[in-house]
Amino acid sequence: MAWQARRDGRRVSEEIPSGAAPAGDAVPARTRIHVLGLALRHDFRRVVLEEVLRAHRGPWDVFSHALFAFALLGQPKPQGLQIMEEVLADAGDDVKVLHTLLHGLWLGD
Protein backbone atom coordinates (compact mmCIF):
# COMPACT_ATOMS: atom_id res chain seq x y z
CA MET A 1 0.00 0.00 0.00
CA ALA A 2 2.76 2.41 0.92
CA TRP A 3 4.62 1.96 -2.37
CA GLN A 4 1.40 2.29 -4.39
CA ALA A 5 0.46 5.46 -2.52
CA ARG A 6 3.97 6.86 -3.01
CA ARG A 7 3.65 6.26 -6.75
CA ASP A 8 0.33 8.11 -6.69
CA GLY A 9 1.83 11.03 -4.77
CA ARG A 10 0.04 10.18 -1.50
CA ARG A 11 1.08 8.95 1.93
CA VAL A 12 -0.88 6.05 3.36
CA SER A 13 0.27 7.02 6.83
CA GLU A 14 -1.76 10.23 6.56
CA GLU A 15 -4.89 8.33 5.58
CA ILE A 16 -4.95 5.82 8.45
CA PRO A 17 -6.83 6.91 11.58
CA SER A 18 -4.43 7.09 14.50
CA GLY A 19 -7.03 6.62 17.24
CA ALA A 20 -7.02 3.48 19.29
CA ALA A 21 -9.44 0.64 18.60
CA PRO A 22 -12.21 0.09 21.17
CA ALA A 23 -11.15 -1.78 24.31
CA GLY A 24 -11.11 -5.52 23.84
CA ASP A 25 -10.55 -5.30 20.06
CA ALA A 26 -6.99 -6.64 19.96
CA VAL A 27 -6.98 -7.69 16.31
CA PRO A 28 -8.16 -4.34 14.87
CA ALA A 29 -5.69 -2.46 17.10
CA ARG A 30 -2.80 -4.70 16.05
CA THR A 31 -3.79 -4.48 12.39
CA ARG A 32 -4.01 -0.69 12.54
CA ILE A 33 -0.59 -0.34 14.19
CA HIS A 34 0.97 -2.78 11.71
CA VAL A 35 -0.45 -1.01 8.65
CA LEU A 36 0.38 2.44 10.01
CA GLY A 37 3.83 1.26 11.07
CA LEU A 38 4.57 -0.23 7.65
CA ALA A 39 3.36 2.93 5.93
CA LEU A 40 5.60 5.10 8.11
CA ARG A 41 8.50 2.69 7.65
CA HIS A 42 8.27 2.82 3.87
CA ASP A 43 7.82 6.60 3.95
CA PHE A 44 11.08 6.70 5.98
CA ARG A 45 9.30 8.68 8.71
CA ARG A 46 11.26 7.14 11.56
CA VAL A 47 10.68 9.91 14.13
CA VAL A 48 6.91 9.83 13.59
CA LEU A 49 6.94 6.02 13.76
CA GLU A 50 8.78 6.18 17.09
CA GLU A 51 6.20 8.68 18.43
CA VAL A 52 3.25 6.57 17.23
CA LEU A 53 4.65 3.41 18.79
CA ARG A 54 5.53 5.13 22.07
CA ALA A 55 1.89 6.27 22.28
CA HIS A 56 0.57 2.81 21.34
CA ARG A 57 -0.76 1.06 24.43
CA GLY A 58 -1.00 -2.38 22.90
CA PRO A 59 -1.38 -5.05 22.06
CA TRP A 60 2.37 -5.40 21.55
CA ASP A 61 3.61 -8.31 19.49
CA VAL A 62 6.99 -9.18 18.02
CA PHE A 63 6.34 -7.27 14.77
CA SER A 64 5.23 -4.13 16.62
CA HIS A 65 8.46 -4.34 18.63
CA ALA A 66 10.43 -4.81 15.38
CA LEU A 67 8.84 -1.64 13.97
CA PHE A 68 9.81 0.22 17.14
CA ALA A 69 13.38 -1.10 16.88
CA PHE A 70 13.42 -0.05 13.20
CA ALA A 71 12.40 3.50 14.15
CA LEU A 72 15.19 3.74 16.71
CA LEU A 73 17.86 1.97 14.66
CA GLY A 74 17.10 4.09 11.61
CA GLN A 75 17.61 7.42 13.41
CA PRO A 76 20.16 5.98 14.80
CA LYS A 77 19.55 5.75 18.54
CA PRO A 78 21.65 3.42 20.71
CA GLN A 79 18.64 1.95 22.52
CA GLY A 80 17.54 0.52 19.17
CA LEU A 81 20.29 -2.09 19.47
CA GLN A 82 19.01 -3.26 22.85
CA ILE A 83 15.43 -3.50 21.60
CA MET A 84 16.66 -5.31 18.49
CA GLU A 85 18.31 -7.93 20.74
CA GLU A 86 15.02 -8.38 22.63
CA VAL A 87 13.08 -8.72 19.37
CA LEU A 88 15.57 -11.24 17.98
CA ALA A 89 15.15 -13.37 21.12
CA ASP A 90 11.39 -13.58 20.43
CA ALA A 91 11.30 -13.54 16.62
CA GLY A 92 12.75 -16.90 15.74
CA ASP A 93 13.04 -17.05 11.96
CA ASP A 94 10.16 -14.65 11.19
CA VAL A 95 11.32 -13.16 7.90
CA LYS A 96 9.17 -10.01 8.20
CA VAL A 97 10.66 -9.21 11.58
CA LEU A 98 14.21 -9.94 10.48
CA HIS A 99 13.81 -7.81 7.34
CA THR A 100 12.41 -4.92 9.39
CA LEU A 101 15.41 -5.03 11.73
CA LEU A 102 17.87 -5.29 8.87
CA HIS A 103 16.20 -2.32 7.17
CA GLY A 104 16.60 -0.27 10.36
CA LEU A 105 20.28 -1.23 10.66
CA TRP A 106 20.86 -0.31 7.03
CA LEU A 107 19.27 3.12 7.43
CA GLY A 108 21.12 3.78 10.67
CA ASP A 109 24.40 2.92 9.03
mmCIF file with all atom_site columns, C-alpha atoms in Angstrom:
data_model
loop_
_atom_site.group_PDB
_atom_site.id
_atom_site.type_symbol
_atom_site.label_atom_id
_atom_site.label_alt_id
_atom_site.label_comp_id
_atom_site.label_asym_id
_atom_site.label_entity_id
_atom_site.label_seq_id
_atom_site.pdbx_PDB_ins_code
_atom_site.Cartn_x
_atom_site.Cartn_y
_atom_site.Cartn_z
_atom_site.occupancy
_atom_site.B_iso_or_equiv
_atom_site.pdbx_formal_charge
_atom_site.auth_seq_id
_atom_site.auth_comp_id
_atom_site.auth_asym_id
_atom_site.auth_atom_id
_atom_site.pdbx_PDB_model_num
ATOM 1   C CA . MET A 1 1   ? 0.000   0.000   0.000  1.00 0.00 ? 1   MET A CA 1
ATOM 2   C CA . ALA A 1 2   ? 2.764   2.412   0.920  1.00 0.00 ? 2   ALA A CA 1
ATOM 3   C CA . TRP A 1 3   ? 4.623   1.956   -2.367 1.00 0.00 ? 3   TRP A CA 1
ATOM 4   C CA . GLN A 1 4   ? 1.396   2.287   -4.395 1.00 0.00 ? 4   GLN A CA 1
ATOM 5   C CA . ALA A 1 5   ? 0.465   5.461   -2.521 1.00 0.00 ? 5   ALA A CA 1
ATOM 6   C CA . ARG A 1 6   ? 3.967   6.861   -3.014 1.00 0.00 ? 6   ARG A CA 1
ATOM 7   C CA . ARG A 1 7   ? 3.653   6.260   -6.754 1.00 0.00 ? 7   ARG A CA 1
ATOM 8   C CA . ASP A 1 8   ? 0.332   8.110   -6.694 1.00 0.00 ? 8   ASP A CA 1
ATOM 9   C CA . GLY A 1 9   ? 1.831   11.028  -4.768 1.00 0.00 ? 9   GLY A CA 1
ATOM 10  C CA . ARG A 1 10  ? 0.041   10.182  -1.501 1.00 0.00 ? 10  ARG A CA 1
ATOM 11  C CA . ARG A 1 11  ? 1.077   8.950   1.933  1.00 0.00 ? 11  ARG A CA 1
ATOM 12  C CA . VAL A 1 12  ? -0.880  6.049   3.360  1.00 0.00 ? 12  VAL A CA 1
ATOM 13  C CA . SER A 1 13  ? 0.272   7.018   6.834  1.00 0.00 ? 13  SER A CA 1
ATOM 14  C CA . GLU A 1 14  ? -1.756  10.232  6.564  1.00 0.00 ? 14  GLU A CA 1
ATOM 15  C CA . GLU A 1 15  ? -4.892  8.332   5.583  1.00 0.00 ? 15  GLU A CA 1
ATOM 16  C CA . ILE A 1 16  ? -4.952  5.823   8.454  1.00 0.00 ? 16  ILE A CA 1
ATOM 17  C CA . PRO A 1 17  ? -6.832  6.912   11.577 1.00 0.00 ? 17  PRO A CA 1
ATOM 18  C CA . SER A 1 18  ? -4.427  7.091   14.502 1.00 0.00 ? 18  SER A CA 1
ATOM 19  C CA . GLY A 1 19  ? -7.025  6.625   17.238 1.00 0.00 ? 19  GLY A CA 1
ATOM 20  C CA . ALA A 1 20  ? -7.023  3.480   19.293 1.00 0.00 ? 20  ALA A CA 1
ATOM 21  C CA . ALA A 1 21  ? -9.441  0.645   18.603 1.00 0.00 ? 21  ALA A CA 1
ATOM 22  C CA . PRO A 1 22  ? -12.206 0.094   21.174 1.00 0.00 ? 22  PRO A CA 1
ATOM 23  C CA . ALA A 1 23  ? -11.148 -1.778  24.309 1.00 0.00 ? 23  ALA A CA 1
ATOM 24  C CA . GLY A 1 24  ? -11.115 -5.519  23.838 1.00 0.00 ? 24  GLY A CA 1
ATOM 25  C CA . ASP A 1 25  ? -10.551 -5.304  20.062 1.00 0.00 ? 25  ASP A CA 1
ATOM 26  C CA . ALA A 1 26  ? -6.988  -6.644  19.961 1.00 0.00 ? 26  ALA A CA 1
ATOM 27  C CA . VAL A 1 27  ? -6.983  -7.685  16.307 1.00 0.00 ? 27  VAL A CA 1
ATOM 28  C CA . PRO A 1 28  ? -8.155  -4.338  14.873 1.00 0.00 ? 28  PRO A CA 1
ATOM 29  C CA . ALA A 1 29  ? -5.692  -2.455  17.104 1.00 0.00 ? 29  ALA A CA 1
ATOM 30  C CA . ARG A 1 30  ? -2.804  -4.702  16.054 1.00 0.00 ? 30  ARG A CA 1
ATOM 31  C CA . THR A 1 31  ? -3.794  -4.484  12.392 1.00 0.00 ? 31  THR A CA 1
ATOM 32  C CA . ARG A 1 32  ? -4.009  -0.691  12.535 1.00 0.00 ? 32  ARG A CA 1
ATOM 33  C CA . ILE A 1 33  ? -0.589  -0.340  14.188 1.00 0.00 ? 33  ILE A CA 1
ATOM 34  C CA . HIS A 1 34  ? 0.975   -2.778  11.706 1.00 0.00 ? 34  HIS A CA 1
ATOM 35  C CA . VAL A 1 35  ? -0.449  -1.014  8.649  1.00 0.00 ? 35  VAL A CA 1
ATOM 36  C CA . LEU A 1 36  ? 0.379   2.441   10.007 1.00 0.00 ? 36  LEU A CA 1
ATOM 37  C CA . GLY A 1 37  ? 3.831   1.255   11.071 1.00 0.00 ? 37  GLY A CA 1
ATOM 38  C CA . LEU A 1 38  ? 4.571   -0.228  7.654  1.00 0.00 ? 38  LEU A CA 1
ATOM 39  C CA . ALA A 1 39  ? 3.365   2.931   5.927  1.00 0.00 ? 39  ALA A CA 1
ATOM 40  C CA . LEU A 1 40  ? 5.595   5.104   8.107  1.00 0.00 ? 40  LEU A CA 1
ATOM 41  C CA . ARG A 1 41  ? 8.495   2.695   7.653  1.00 0.00 ? 41  ARG A CA 1
ATOM 42  C CA . HIS A 1 42  ? 8.267   2.816   3.873  1.00 0.00 ? 42  HIS A CA 1
ATOM 43  C CA . ASP A 1 43  ? 7.824   6.597   3.953  1.00 0.00 ? 43  ASP A CA 1
ATOM 44  C CA . PHE A 1 44  ? 11.085  6.696   5.977  1.00 0.00 ? 44  PHE A CA 1
ATOM 45  C CA . ARG A 1 45  ? 9.302   8.681   8.712  1.00 0.00 ? 45  ARG A CA 1
ATOM 46  C CA . ARG A 1 46  ? 11.264  7.143   11.564 1.00 0.00 ? 46  ARG A CA 1
ATOM 47  C CA . VAL A 1 47  ? 10.682  9.911   14.129 1.00 0.00 ? 47  VAL A CA 1
ATOM 48  C CA . VAL A 1 48  ? 6.909   9.833   13.589 1.00 0.00 ? 48  VAL A CA 1
ATOM 49  C CA . LEU A 1 49  ? 6.944   6.021   13.755 1.00 0.00 ? 49  LEU A CA 1
ATOM 50  C CA . GLU A 1 50  ? 8.776   6.184   17.085 1.00 0.00 ? 50  GLU A CA 1
ATOM 51  C CA . GLU A 1 51  ? 6.201   8.679   18.427 1.00 0.00 ? 51  GLU A CA 1
ATOM 52  C CA . VAL A 1 52  ? 3.248   6.572   17.235 1.00 0.00 ? 52  VAL A CA 1
ATOM 53  C CA . LEU A 1 53  ? 4.652   3.410   18.790 1.00 0.00 ? 53  LEU A CA 1
ATOM 54  C CA . ARG A 1 54  ? 5.534   5.131   22.070 1.00 0.00 ? 54  ARG A CA 1
ATOM 55  C CA . ALA A 1 55  ? 1.895   6.269   22.279 1.00 0.00 ? 55  ALA A CA 1
ATOM 56  C CA . HIS A 1 56  ? 0.569   2.812   21.345 1.00 0.00 ? 56  HIS A CA 1
ATOM 57  C CA . ARG A 1 57  ? -0.755  1.058   24.429 1.00 0.00 ? 57  ARG A CA 1
ATOM 58  C CA . GLY A 1 58  ? -1.001  -2.383  22.897 1.00 0.00 ? 58  GLY A CA 1
ATOM 59  C CA . PRO A 1 59  ? -1.377  -5.054  22.062 1.00 0.00 ? 59  PRO A CA 1
ATOM 60  C CA . TRP A 1 60  ? 2.366   -5.398  21.548 1.00 0.00 ? 60  TRP A CA 1
ATOM 61  C CA . ASP A 1 61  ? 3.614   -8.313  19.485 1.00 0.00 ? 61  ASP A CA 1
ATOM 62  C CA . VAL A 1 62  ? 6.992   -9.176  18.016 1.00 0.00 ? 62  VAL A CA 1
ATOM 63  C CA . PHE A 1 63  ? 6.337   -7.274  14.766 1.00 0.00 ? 63  PHE A CA 1
ATOM 64  C CA . SER A 1 64  ? 5.233   -4.128  16.617 1.00 0.00 ? 64  SER A CA 1
ATOM 65  C CA . HIS A 1 65  ? 8.461   -4.344  18.625 1.00 0.00 ? 65  HIS A CA 1
ATOM 66  C CA . ALA A 1 66  ? 10.426  -4.809  15.385 1.00 0.00 ? 66  ALA A CA 1
ATOM 67  C CA . LEU A 1 67  ? 8.843   -1.643  13.970 1.00 0.00 ? 67  LEU A CA 1
ATOM 68  C CA . PHE A 1 68  ? 9.815   0.218   17.138 1.00 0.00 ? 68  PHE A CA 1
ATOM 69  C CA . ALA A 1 69  ? 13.376  -1.096  16.877 1.00 0.00 ? 69  ALA A CA 1
ATOM 70  C CA . PHE A 1 70  ? 13.419  -0.049  13.197 1.00 0.00 ? 70  PHE A CA 1
ATOM 71  C CA . ALA A 1 71  ? 12.399  3.498   14.150 1.00 0.00 ? 71  ALA A CA 1
ATOM 72  C CA . LEU A 1 72  ? 15.194  3.738   16.710 1.00 0.00 ? 72  LEU A CA 1
ATOM 73  C CA . LEU A 1 73  ? 17.859  1.972   14.657 1.00 0.00 ? 73  LEU A CA 1
ATOM 74  C CA . GLY A 1 74  ? 17.105  4.089   11.615 1.00 0.00 ? 74  GLY A CA 1
ATOM 75  C CA . GLN A 1 75  ? 17.609  7.417   13.413 1.00 0.00 ? 75  GLN A CA 1
ATOM 76  C CA . PRO A 1 76  ? 20.157  5.980   14.801 1.00 0.00 ? 76  PRO A CA 1
ATOM 77  C CA . LYS A 1 77  ? 19.554  5.755   18.544 1.00 0.00 ? 77  LYS A CA 1
ATOM 78  C CA . PRO A 1 78  ? 21.647  3.423   20.707 1.00 0.00 ? 78  PRO A CA 1
ATOM 79  C CA . GLN A 1 79  ? 18.637  1.948   22.525 1.00 0.00 ? 79  GLN A CA 1
ATOM 80  C CA . GLY A 1 80  ? 17.540  0.517   19.168 1.00 0.00 ? 80  GLY A CA 1
ATOM 81  C CA . LEU A 1 81  ? 20.287  -2.092  19.471 1.00 0.00 ? 81  LEU A CA 1
ATOM 82  C CA . GLN A 1 82  ? 19.007  -3.263  22.854 1.00 0.00 ? 82  GLN A CA 1
ATOM 83  C CA . ILE A 1 83  ? 15.430  -3.495  21.600 1.00 0.00 ? 83  ILE A CA 1
ATOM 84  C CA . MET A 1 84  ? 16.663  -5.306  18.492 1.00 0.00 ? 84  MET A CA 1
ATOM 85  C CA . GLU A 1 85  ? 18.305  -7.931  20.736 1.00 0.00 ? 85  GLU A CA 1
ATOM 86  C CA . GLU A 1 86  ? 15.022  -8.384  22.629 1.00 0.00 ? 86  GLU A CA 1
ATOM 87  C CA . VAL A 1 87  ? 13.076  -8.717  19.371 1.00 0.00 ? 87  VAL A CA 1
ATOM 88  C CA . LEU A 1 88  ? 15.567  -11.235 17.983 1.00 0.00 ? 88  LEU A CA 1
ATOM 89  C CA . ALA A 1 89  ? 15.146  -13.369 21.118 1.00 0.00 ? 89  ALA A CA 1
ATOM 90  C CA . ASP A 1 90  ? 11.389  -13.584 20.433 1.00 0.00 ? 90  ASP A CA 1
ATOM 91  C CA . ALA A 1 91  ? 11.298  -13.536 16.620 1.00 0.00 ? 91  ALA A CA 1
ATOM 92  C CA . GLY A 1 92  ? 12.746  -16.904 15.736 1.00 0.00 ? 92  GLY A CA 1
ATOM 93  C CA . ASP A 1 93  ? 13.044  -17.046 11.963 1.00 0.00 ? 93  ASP A CA 1
ATOM 94  C CA . ASP A 1 94  ? 10.162  -14.650 11.192 1.00 0.00 ? 94  ASP A CA 1
ATOM 95  C CA . VAL A 1 95  ? 11.316  -13.163 7.895  1.00 0.00 ? 95  VAL A CA 1
ATOM 96  C CA . LYS A 1 96  ? 9.171   -10.008 8.198  1.00 0.00 ? 96  LYS A CA 1
ATOM 97  C CA . VAL A 1 97  ? 10.661  -9.213  11.585 1.00 0.00 ? 97  VAL A CA 1
ATOM 98  C CA . LEU A 1 98  ? 14.213  -9.936  10.479 1.00 0.00 ? 98  LEU A CA 1
ATOM 99  C CA . HIS A 1 99  ? 13.806  -7.814  7.340  1.00 0.00 ? 99  HIS A CA 1
ATOM 100 C CA . THR A 1 100 ? 12.413  -4.921  9.388  1.00 0.00 ? 100 THR A CA 1
ATOM 101 C CA . LEU A 1 101 ? 15.410  -5.032  11.730 1.00 0.00 ? 101 LEU A CA 1
ATOM 102 C CA . LEU A 1 102 ? 17.872  -5.293  8.865  1.00 0.00 ? 102 LEU A CA 1
ATOM 103 C CA . HIS A 1 103 ? 16.204  -2.319  7.166  1.00 0.00 ? 103 HIS A CA 1
ATOM 104 C CA . GLY A 1 104 ? 16.604  -0.267  10.356 1.00 0.00 ? 104 GLY A CA 1
ATOM 105 C CA . LEU A 1 105 ? 20.282  -1.230  10.661 1.00 0.00 ? 105 LEU A CA 1
ATOM 106 C CA . TRP A 1 106 ? 20.859  -0.310  7.034  1.00 0.00 ? 106 TRP A CA 1
ATOM 107 C CA . LEU A 1 107 ? 19.268  3.121   7.435  1.00 0.00 ? 107 LEU A CA 1
ATOM 108 C CA . GLY A 1 108 ? 21.122  3.781   10.668 1.00 0.00 ? 108 GLY A CA 1
ATOM 109 C CA . ASP A 1 109 ? 24.403  2.922   9.026  1.00 0.00 ? 109 ASP A CA 1
#
